[in-house]
Amino acid sequence: MNEKYIPLHTYPGAWMFTEESLPIAAEDLASIKPLDPAYSKTMWSRLVTP
């Protein structure tokens, strides 16, 4: 996996994508790629809070 992303199963907020009351298709789950925390922080500081 690209170093900018982490596997979904290691993402602390992954529960929201596997919640039974809000089903997401398996093929869609495979497309969800959370950002690596360090890269996320960099993008936030560059794009959101310049």
mmCIF file of N, CA and C in Angstrom:
data_model
loop_
_atom_site.group_PDB
_atom_site.id
_atom_site.type_symbol
_atom_site.label_atom_id
_atom_site.label_comp_id
_atom_site.label_asym_id
_atom_site.label_seq_id
_atom_site.Cartn_x
_atom_site.Cartn_y
_atom_site.Cartn_z
ATOM 1 N N MET A 1 0.851 -1.184 0.000
ATOM 2 C CA MET A 1 0.000 0.000 0.000
ATOM 3 C C MET A 1 0.893 1.242 0.000
ATOM 4 N N ASN A 2 0.444 2.264 -0.653
ATOM 5 C CA ASN A 2 1.184 3.516 -0.723
ATOM 6 C C ASN A 2 1.432 4.054 0.678
ATOM 7 N N GLU A 3 2.611 4.652 0.902
ATOM 8 C CA GLU A 3 2.949 5.168 2.230
ATOM 9 C C GLU A 3 2.046 6.313 2.686
ATOM 10 N N LYS A 4 1.262 6.887 1.795
ATOM 11 C CA LYS A 4 0.330 7.953 2.164
ATOM 12 C C LYS A 4 -0.945 7.398 2.793
ATOM 13 N N TYR A 5 -1.140 6.119 2.677
ATOM 14 C CA TYR A 5 -2.370 5.497 3.158
ATOM 15 C C TYR A 5 -2.065 4.382 4.148
ATOM 16 N N ILE A 6 -3.048 4.092 4.988
ATOM 17 C CA ILE A 6 -2.937 2.974 5.917
ATOM 18 C C ILE A 6 -4.078 2.004 5.617
ATOM 19 N N PRO A 7 -3.915 0.741 5.975
ATOM 20 C CA PRO A 7 -5.015 -0.209 5.768
ATOM 21 C C PRO A 7 -6.225 0.196 6.610
ATOM 22 N N LEU A 8 -7.392 0.011 6.069
ATOM 23 C CA LEU A 8 -8.616 0.401 6.768
ATOM 24 C C LEU A 8 -8.724 -0.267 8.131
ATOM 25 N N HIS A 9 -8.319 -1.526 8.235
ATOM 26 C CA HIS A 9 -8.466 -2.235 9.513
ATOM 27 C C HIS A 9 -7.578 -1.664 10.624
ATOM 28 N N THR A 10 -6.576 -0.850 10.286
ATOM 29 C CA THR A 10 -5.726 -0.234 11.311
ATOM 30 C C THR A 10 -6.177 1.175 11.665
ATOM 31 N N TYR A 11 -7.126 1.696 10.933
ATOM 32 C CA TYR A 11 -7.636 3.052 11.170
ATOM 33 C C TYR A 11 -8.547 3.055 12.396
ATOM 34 N N PRO A 12 -8.275 3.924 13.397
ATOM 35 C CA PRO A 12 -9.099 3.942 14.611
ATOM 36 C C PRO A 12 -10.585 4.212 14.354
ATOM 37 N N GLY A 13 -10.908 4.937 13.315
ATOM 38 C CA GLY A 13 -12.304 5.241 13.010
ATOM 39 C C GLY A 13 -12.953 4.263 12.052
ATOM 40 N N ALA A 14 -12.326 3.122 11.832
ATOM 41 C CA ALA A 14 -12.850 2.144 10.870
ATOM 42 C C ALA A 14 -14.221 1.613 11.257
ATOM 43 N N TRP A 15 -14.556 1.671 12.535
ATOM 44 C CA TRP A 15 -15.858 1.167 12.993
ATOM 45 C C TRP A 15 -17.008 1.827 12.237
ATOM 46 N N MET A 16 -16.846 3.104 11.872
ATOM 47 C CA MET A 16 -17.949 3.796 11.198
ATOM 48 C C MET A 16 -18.224 3.234 9.805
ATOM 49 N N PHE A 17 -17.228 2.570 9.229
ATOM 50 C CA PHE A 17 -17.408 1.973 7.907
ATOM 51 C C PHE A 17 -17.937 0.545 7.982
ATOM 52 N N THR A 18 -17.919 -0.034 9.173
ATOM 53 C CA THR A 18 -18.400 -1.404 9.338
ATOM 54 C C THR A 18 -19.638 -1.471 10.228
ATOM 55 N N GLU A 19 -20.196 -0.336 10.553
ATOM 56 C CA GLU A 19 -21.405 -0.261 11.381
ATOM 57 C C GLU A 19 -22.558 -0.976 10.672
ATOM 58 N N GLU A 20 -23.211 -1.877 11.372
ATOM 59 C CA GLU A 20 -24.292 -2.669 10.773
ATOM 60 C C GLU A 20 -25.483 -1.824 10.339
ATOM 61 N N SER A 21 -25.734 -0.721 11.032
ATOM 62 C CA SER A 21 -26.891 0.107 10.697
ATOM 63 C C SER A 21 -26.656 0.963 9.448
ATOM 64 N N LEU A 22 -25.424 0.998 8.967
ATOM 65 C CA LEU A 22 -25.090 1.765 7.772
ATOM 66 C C LEU A 22 -24.208 0.893 6.873
ATOM 67 N N PRO A 23 -24.792 -0.127 6.248
ATOM 68 C CA PRO A 23 -23.988 -1.090 5.493
ATOM 69 C C PRO A 23 -23.295 -0.467 4.275
ATOM 70 N N ILE A 24 -22.065 -0.890 4.077
ATOM 71 C CA ILE A 24 -21.270 -0.468 2.923
ATOM 72 C C ILE A 24 -20.843 -1.738 2.199
ATOM 73 N N ALA A 25 -21.022 -1.748 0.890
ATOM 74 C CA ALA A 25 -20.674 -2.923 0.088
ATOM 75 C C ALA A 25 -19.181 -3.235 0.199
ATOM 76 N N ALA A 26 -18.842 -4.514 0.122
ATOM 77 C CA ALA A 26 -17.450 -4.955 0.238
ATOM 78 C C ALA A 26 -16.559 -4.284 -0.799
ATOM 79 N N GLU A 27 -17.063 -4.124 -2.016
ATOM 80 C CA GLU A 27 -16.242 -3.481 -3.057
ATOM 81 C C GLU A 27 -15.988 -2.012 -2.731
ATOM 82 N N ASP A 28 -16.939 -1.365 -2.071
ATOM 83 C CA ASP A 28 -16.735 0.021 -1.654
ATOM 84 C C ASP A 28 -15.762 0.096 -0.481
ATOM 85 N N LEU A 29 -15.862 -0.848 0.447
ATOM 86 C CA LEU A 29 -14.917 -0.886 1.565
ATOM 87 C C LEU A 29 -13.485 -1.026 1.061
ATOM 88 N N ALA A 30 -13.297 -1.796 0.006
ATOM 89 C CA ALA A 30 -11.964 -1.989 -0.560
ATOM 90 C C ALA A 30 -11.401 -0.697 -1.144
ATOM 91 N N SER A 31 -12.268 0.245 -1.475
ATOM 92 C CA SER A 31 -11.834 1.518 -2.060
ATOM 93 C C SER A 31 -11.513 2.579 -1.016
ATOM 94 N N ILE A 32 -11.883 2.337 0.227
ATOM 95 C CA ILE A 32 -11.651 3.318 1.287
ATOM 96 C C ILE A 32 -10.210 3.199 1.755
ATOM 97 N N LYS A 33 -9.472 4.307 1.648
ATOM 98 C CA LYS A 33 -8.057 4.316 2.007
ATOM 99 C C LYS A 33 -7.782 5.507 2.923
ATOM 100 N N PRO A 34 -7.756 5.275 4.238
ATOM 101 C CA PRO A 34 -7.466 6.369 5.165
ATOM 102 C C PRO A 34 -6.028 6.866 4.990
ATOM 103 N N LEU A 35 -5.845 8.146 5.198
ATOM 104 C CA LEU A 35 -4.506 8.718 5.108
ATOM 105 C C LEU A 35 -3.665 8.331 6.316
ATOM 106 N N ASP A 36 -2.375 8.168 6.080
ATOM 107 C CA ASP A 36 -1.421 7.961 7.156
ATOM 108 C C ASP A 36 -1.476 9.195 8.066
ATOM 109 N N PRO A 37 -1.426 9.039 9.389
ATOM 110 C CA PRO A 37 -1.550 10.196 10.286
ATOM 111 C C PRO A 37 -0.549 11.321 10.004
ATOM 112 N N ALA A 38 0.699 10.987 9.712
ATOM 113 C CA ALA A 38 1.699 12.023 9.430
ATOM 114 C C ALA A 38 1.365 12.763 8.134
ATOM 115 N N TYR A 39 0.972 12.018 7.111
ATOM 116 C CA TYR A 39 0.616 12.644 5.840
ATOM 117 C C TYR A 39 -0.657 13.472 5.991
ATOM 118 N N SER A 40 -1.593 12.970 6.756
ATOM 119 C CA SER A 40 -2.830 13.700 7.017
ATOM 120 C C SER A 40 -2.540 15.043 7.681
ATOM 121 N N LYS A 41 -1.652 15.039 8.657
ATOM 122 C CA LYS A 41 -1.273 16.276 9.350
ATOM 123 C C LYS A 41 -0.632 17.263 8.378
ATOM 124 N N THR A 42 0.222 16.755 7.493
ATOM 125 C CA THR A 42 0.861 17.604 6.488
ATOM 126 C C THR A 42 -0.177 18.219 5.556
ATOM 127 N N MET A 43 -1.095 17.405 5.065
ATOM 128 C CA MET A 43 -2.128 17.910 4.161
ATOM 129 C C MET A 43 -3.031 18.918 4.867
ATOM 130 N N TRP A 44 -3.367 18.656 6.112
ATOM 131 C CA TRP A 44 -4.210 19.580 6.870
ATOM 132 C C TRP A 44 -3.517 20.936 6.992
ATOM 133 N N SER A 45 -2.242 20.929 7.351
ATOM 134 C CA SER A 45 -1.539 22.199 7.534
ATOM 135 C C SER A 45 -1.298 22.920 6.209
ATOM 136 N N ARG A 46 -1.156 22.192 5.116
ATOM 137 C CA ARG A 46 -0.947 22.828 3.806
ATOM 138 C C ARG A 46 -2.240 23.347 3.180
ATOM 139 N N LEU A 47 -3.315 22.584 3.317
ATOM 140 C CA LEU A 47 -4.531 22.899 2.575
ATOM 141 C C LEU A 47 -5.647 23.530 3.399
ATOM 142 N N VAL A 48 -5.673 23.261 4.688
ATOM 143 C CA VAL A 48 -6.792 23.741 5.497
ATOM 144 C C VAL A 48 -6.399 24.937 6.346
ATOM 145 N N THR A 49 -5.258 24.870 6.981
ATOM 146 C CA THR A 49 -4.831 25.965 7.859
ATOM 147 C C THR A 49 -3.494 26.537 7.407
ATOM 148 N N PRO A 50 -3.476 27.183 6.256
ATOM 149 C CA PRO A 50 -2.206 27.737 5.747
ATOM 150 C C PRO A 50 -1.696 28.898 6.578
#
